PDB file of C-alpha atoms and ligand atoms in Angstrom:
ATOM      1  CA  UNK A   1     -38.454 -24.270  -4.848  1.00 50.00           C
ATOM      2  CA  UNK A   2     -39.172 -20.612  -4.224  1.00 57.00           C
ATOM      3  CA  UNK A   3     -37.677 -20.834  -0.725  1.00 62.00           C
ATOM      4  CA  UNK A   4     -34.470 -22.373  -2.027  1.00 63.00           C
ATOM      5  CA  UNK A   5     -34.122 -19.554  -4.518  1.00 62.00           C
ATOM      6  CA  UNK A   6     -34.475 -16.809  -1.906  1.00 64.00           C
ATOM      7  CA  UNK A   7     -31.921 -18.510   0.321  1.00 63.00           C
ATOM      8  CA  UNK A   8     -29.564 -18.494  -2.610  1.00 63.00           C
ATOM      9  CA  UNK A   9     -30.229 -14.786  -3.195  1.00 59.00           C
ATOM     10  CA  UNK A  10     -29.476 -14.019   0.465  1.00 61.00           C
ATOM     11  CA  UNK A  11     -26.220 -15.928   0.247  1.00 60.00           C
ATOM     12  CA  UNK A  12     -25.145 -14.020  -2.868  1.00 59.00           C
ATOM     13  CA  UNK A  13     -26.077 -10.690  -1.315  1.00 58.00           C
ATOM     14  CA  UNK A  14     -24.142 -11.297   1.871  1.00 57.00           C
ATOM     15  CA  UNK A  15     -21.111 -12.449  -0.102  1.00 58.00           C
ATOM     16  CA  UNK A  16     -21.260  -9.213  -2.097  1.00 56.00           C
ATOM     17  CA  UNK A  17     -21.507  -7.163   1.094  1.00 56.00           C
ATOM     18  CA  UNK A  18     -18.535  -8.960   2.615  1.00 54.00           C
ATOM     19  CA  UNK A  19     -16.482  -8.280  -0.495  1.00 54.00           C
ATOM     20  CA  UNK A  20     -17.396  -4.592  -0.376  1.00 52.00           C
ATOM     21  CA  UNK A  21     -16.292  -4.332   3.252  1.00 48.00           C
ATOM     22  CA  UNK A  22     -13.019  -6.035   2.450  1.00 47.00           C
ATOM     23  CA  UNK A  23     -12.277  -3.462  -0.234  1.00 46.00           C
ATOM     24  CA  UNK A  24     -13.133  -0.597   2.028  1.00 43.00           C
ATOM     25  CA  UNK A  25     -10.526  -1.369   4.651  1.00 42.00           C
ATOM     26  CA  UNK A  26      -7.713  -1.270   2.094  1.00 42.00           C
ATOM     27  CA  UNK A  27      -8.339   2.310   1.007  1.00 44.00           C
ATOM     28  CA  UNK A  28      -7.729   4.070   4.320  1.00 46.00           C
ATOM     29  CA  UNK A  29      -4.851   6.184   3.078  1.00 48.00           C
ATOM     30  CA  UNK A  30      -6.171   7.000  -0.365  1.00 47.00           C
ATOM     31  CA  UNK A  31      -8.483   9.859   0.543  1.00 47.00           C
ATOM     32  CA  UNK A  32      -6.358  12.681  -0.852  1.00 51.00           C
ATOM     33  CA  UNK A  33      -5.533  11.048  -4.164  1.00 49.00           C
ATOM     34  CA  UNK A  34      -7.727  12.573  -6.847  1.00 56.00           C
ATOM     35  CA  UNK A  35      -6.907  10.181  -9.660  1.00 71.00           C
ATOM     36  CA  UNK A  36      -4.787   7.086  -9.739  1.00 78.00           C
ATOM     37  CA  UNK A  37      -5.742   5.984 -13.242  1.00 82.00           C
ATOM     38  CA  UNK A  38      -2.448   6.846 -14.894  1.00 91.00           C
ATOM     39  CA  UNK A  39      -0.295   6.080 -11.882  1.00 96.00           C
ATOM     40  CA  UNK A  40       2.205   3.246 -11.929  1.00 97.00           C
ATOM     41  CA  UNK A  41       1.258   0.856  -9.192  1.00 97.00           C
ATOM     42  CA  UNK A  42       4.057  -0.447  -7.013  1.00 98.00           C
ATOM     43  CA  UNK A  43       3.193  -2.937  -4.325  1.00 98.00           C
ATOM     44  CA  UNK A  44       5.487  -3.475  -1.380  1.00 98.00           C
ATOM     45  CA  UNK A  45       4.747  -6.402   0.863  1.00 98.00           C
ATOM     46  CA  UNK A  46       5.708  -6.303   4.504  1.00 98.00           C
ATOM     47  CA  UNK A  47       6.316  -9.199   6.825  1.00 97.00           C
ATOM     48  CA  UNK A  48       8.156  -9.593  10.100  1.00 97.00           C
ATOM     49  CA  UNK A  49      10.748  -8.209   9.530  1.00 97.00           C
ATOM     50  CA  UNK A  50      11.370  -7.110   5.975  1.00 97.00           C
ATOM     51  CA  UNK A  51       9.961  -5.245   3.013  1.00 98.00           C
ATOM     52  CA  UNK A  52       9.791  -6.827  -0.447  1.00 98.00           C
ATOM     53  CA  UNK A  53      11.073  -5.191  -2.530  1.00 98.00           C
ATOM     54  CA  UNK A  54      13.287  -3.186  -0.213  1.00 98.00           C
ATOM     55  CA  UNK A  55      14.457  -0.984  -3.055  1.00 98.00           C
ATOM     56  CA  UNK A  56      12.043   0.909  -5.277  1.00 98.00           C
ATOM     57  CA  UNK A  57      13.344   2.699  -8.359  1.00 98.00           C
ATOM     58  CA  UNK A  58      11.270   5.296 -10.152  1.00 98.00           C
ATOM     59  CA  UNK A  59      11.900   8.113 -12.591  1.00 98.00           C
ATOM     60  CA  UNK A  60      11.592  11.707 -11.516  1.00 98.00           C
ATOM     61  CA  UNK A  61       8.178  13.038 -12.466  1.00 97.00           C
ATOM     62  CA  UNK A  62       6.549   9.615 -12.504  1.00 97.00           C
ATOM     63  CA  UNK A  63       3.162   9.293 -10.899  1.00 97.00           C
ATOM     64  CA  UNK A  64       3.219   6.411  -8.480  1.00 97.00           C
ATOM     65  CA  UNK A  65       0.579   4.534  -6.609  1.00 97.00           C
ATOM     66  CA  UNK A  66       2.375   2.983  -3.680  1.00 98.00           C
ATOM     67  CA  UNK A  67       0.525   0.073  -2.112  1.00 98.00           C
ATOM     68  CA  UNK A  68       1.465  -1.597   1.134  1.00 98.00           C
ATOM     69  CA  UNK A  69       0.392  -5.177   1.743  1.00 98.00           C
ATOM     70  CA  UNK A  70       1.013  -6.855   5.068  1.00 97.00           C
ATOM     71  CA  UNK A  71       1.603 -10.558   4.603  1.00 97.00           C
ATOM     72  CA  UNK A  72       2.679 -11.305   8.162  1.00 95.00           C
ATOM     73  CA  UNK A  73       2.324  -9.066  11.176  1.00 95.00           C
ATOM     74  CA  UNK A  74       1.181  -5.433  11.177  1.00 96.00           C
ATOM     75  CA  UNK A  75       3.565  -2.940   9.617  1.00 98.00           C
ATOM     76  CA  UNK A  76       3.611   0.532   8.211  1.00 98.00           C
ATOM     77  CA  UNK A  77       5.737   2.124   5.521  1.00 98.00           C
ATOM     78  CA  UNK A  78       6.966   5.627   6.111  1.00 98.00           C
ATOM     79  CA  UNK A  79       8.981   7.683   3.627  1.00 98.00           C
ATOM     80  CA  UNK A  80       9.685  10.793   5.616  1.00 97.00           C
ATOM     81  CA  UNK A  81      11.369  12.567   2.660  1.00 97.00           C
ATOM     82  CA  UNK A  82       8.062  12.366   0.807  1.00 97.00           C
ATOM     83  CA  UNK A  83       5.802  12.763   3.830  1.00 97.00           C
ATOM     84  CA  UNK A  84       4.199   9.398   3.140  1.00 98.00           C
ATOM     85  CA  UNK A  85       3.068   7.098   5.901  1.00 98.00           C
ATOM     86  CA  UNK A  86       1.113   4.019   4.949  1.00 98.00           C
ATOM     87  CA  UNK A  87      -0.245   1.981   7.797  1.00 95.00           C
ATOM     88  CA  UNK A  88      -1.233  -1.647   7.453  1.00 91.00           C
ATOM     89  CA  UNK A  89      -2.826  -2.161   4.042  1.00 93.00           C
ATOM     90  CA  UNK A  90      -2.884   1.358   2.693  1.00 95.00           C
ATOM     91  CA  UNK A  91      -2.053   3.068  -0.556  1.00 97.00           C
ATOM     92  CA  UNK A  92      -0.971   6.497  -1.671  1.00 96.00           C
ATOM     93  CA  UNK A  93      -0.762   8.207  -5.040  1.00 97.00           C
ATOM     94  CA  UNK A  94       2.034  10.732  -5.388  1.00 97.00           C
ATOM     95  CA  UNK A  95       4.298  12.267  -7.983  1.00 97.00           C
ATOM     96  CA  UNK A  96       7.990  11.543  -7.545  1.00 98.00           C
ATOM     97  CA  UNK A  97       8.998  15.164  -8.061  1.00 97.00           C
ATOM     98  CA  UNK A  98      12.206  15.131  -5.996  1.00 98.00           C
ATOM     99  CA  UNK A  99      15.227  13.200  -7.224  1.00 98.00           C
ATOM    100  CA  UNK A 100      17.423  11.378  -4.768  1.00 98.00           C
ATOM    101  CA  UNK A 101      17.465   8.443  -2.411  1.00 98.00           C
ATOM    102  CA  UNK A 102      14.866   8.413   0.312  1.00 98.00           C
ATOM    103  CA  UNK A 103      14.963   5.918   3.133  1.00 98.00           C
ATOM    104  CA  UNK A 104      11.761   4.296   4.207  1.00 98.00           C
ATOM    105  CA  UNK A 105      11.058   2.284   7.294  1.00 98.00           C
ATOM    106  CA  UNK A 106       8.327   0.637   9.281  1.00 98.00           C
ATOM    107  CA  UNK A 107       6.112   3.064  11.164  1.00 98.00           C
ATOM    108  CA  UNK A 108       4.353   0.597  13.439  1.00 97.00           C
ATOM    109  CA  UNK A 109       6.203  -0.893  16.386  1.00 97.00           C
ATOM    110  CA  UNK A 110       6.015  -4.517  15.316  1.00 97.00           C
ATOM    111  CA  UNK A 111       8.457  -6.378  17.507  1.00 96.00           C
ATOM    112  CA  UNK A 112      12.087  -7.391  17.857  1.00 95.00           C
ATOM    113  CA  UNK A 113      13.029  -6.792  14.216  1.00 97.00           C
ATOM    114  CA  UNK A 114      11.237  -3.464  13.838  1.00 98.00           C
ATOM    115  CA  UNK A 115      14.482  -1.476  13.571  1.00 97.00           C
ATOM    116  CA  UNK A 116      15.664  -3.726  10.723  1.00 96.00           C
ATOM    117  CA  UNK A 117      12.705  -2.961   8.493  1.00 98.00           C
ATOM    118  CA  UNK A 118      14.261  -0.514   6.103  1.00 98.00           C
ATOM    119  CA  UNK A 119      14.234   0.218   2.430  1.00 98.00           C
ATOM    120  CA  UNK A 120      15.068   2.833  -0.158  1.00 98.00           C
ATOM    121  CA  UNK A 121      13.058   4.794  -2.649  1.00 98.00           C
ATOM    122  CA  UNK A 122      15.367   5.853  -5.459  1.00 98.00           C
ATOM    123  CA  UNK A 123      14.085   8.628  -7.670  1.00 98.00           C
ATOM    124  CA  UNK A 124      16.273   8.910 -10.768  1.00 98.00           C
ATOM    125  CA  UNK A 125      16.774  12.233 -12.489  1.00 96.00           C
TER     126      UNK A 125
HETATM  127 CU1   CU B 201       7.747  -2.195  12.662  1.00 74.55          CU
END
């Protein structure tokens, strides 16, 4: 009886450790974001070869947490006008302090459709 219980405890512990590792790998780009509590989270999913959504609309001054999720293939999301480059499953908190339309594209060479992976960040005044 006692043995069965400790086996169970080991199983629970290793599951918890696995979960912790999984979380860790998704925060690789978040190091310079002090607080994302009041940020609006926008998730863009990337597959070969498109972003969904491909158009993001925000209001000027809004605090945004941009999250990239790869659902198929390995892609990045680069918004050069905002100096943001998410790679694979990364996230970034930033304030949309410049109005305008900013193109974003894939920053990881992912194959034949790489050049077609484009989108727009629209920051409304
Ligand atoms: Cu690509």
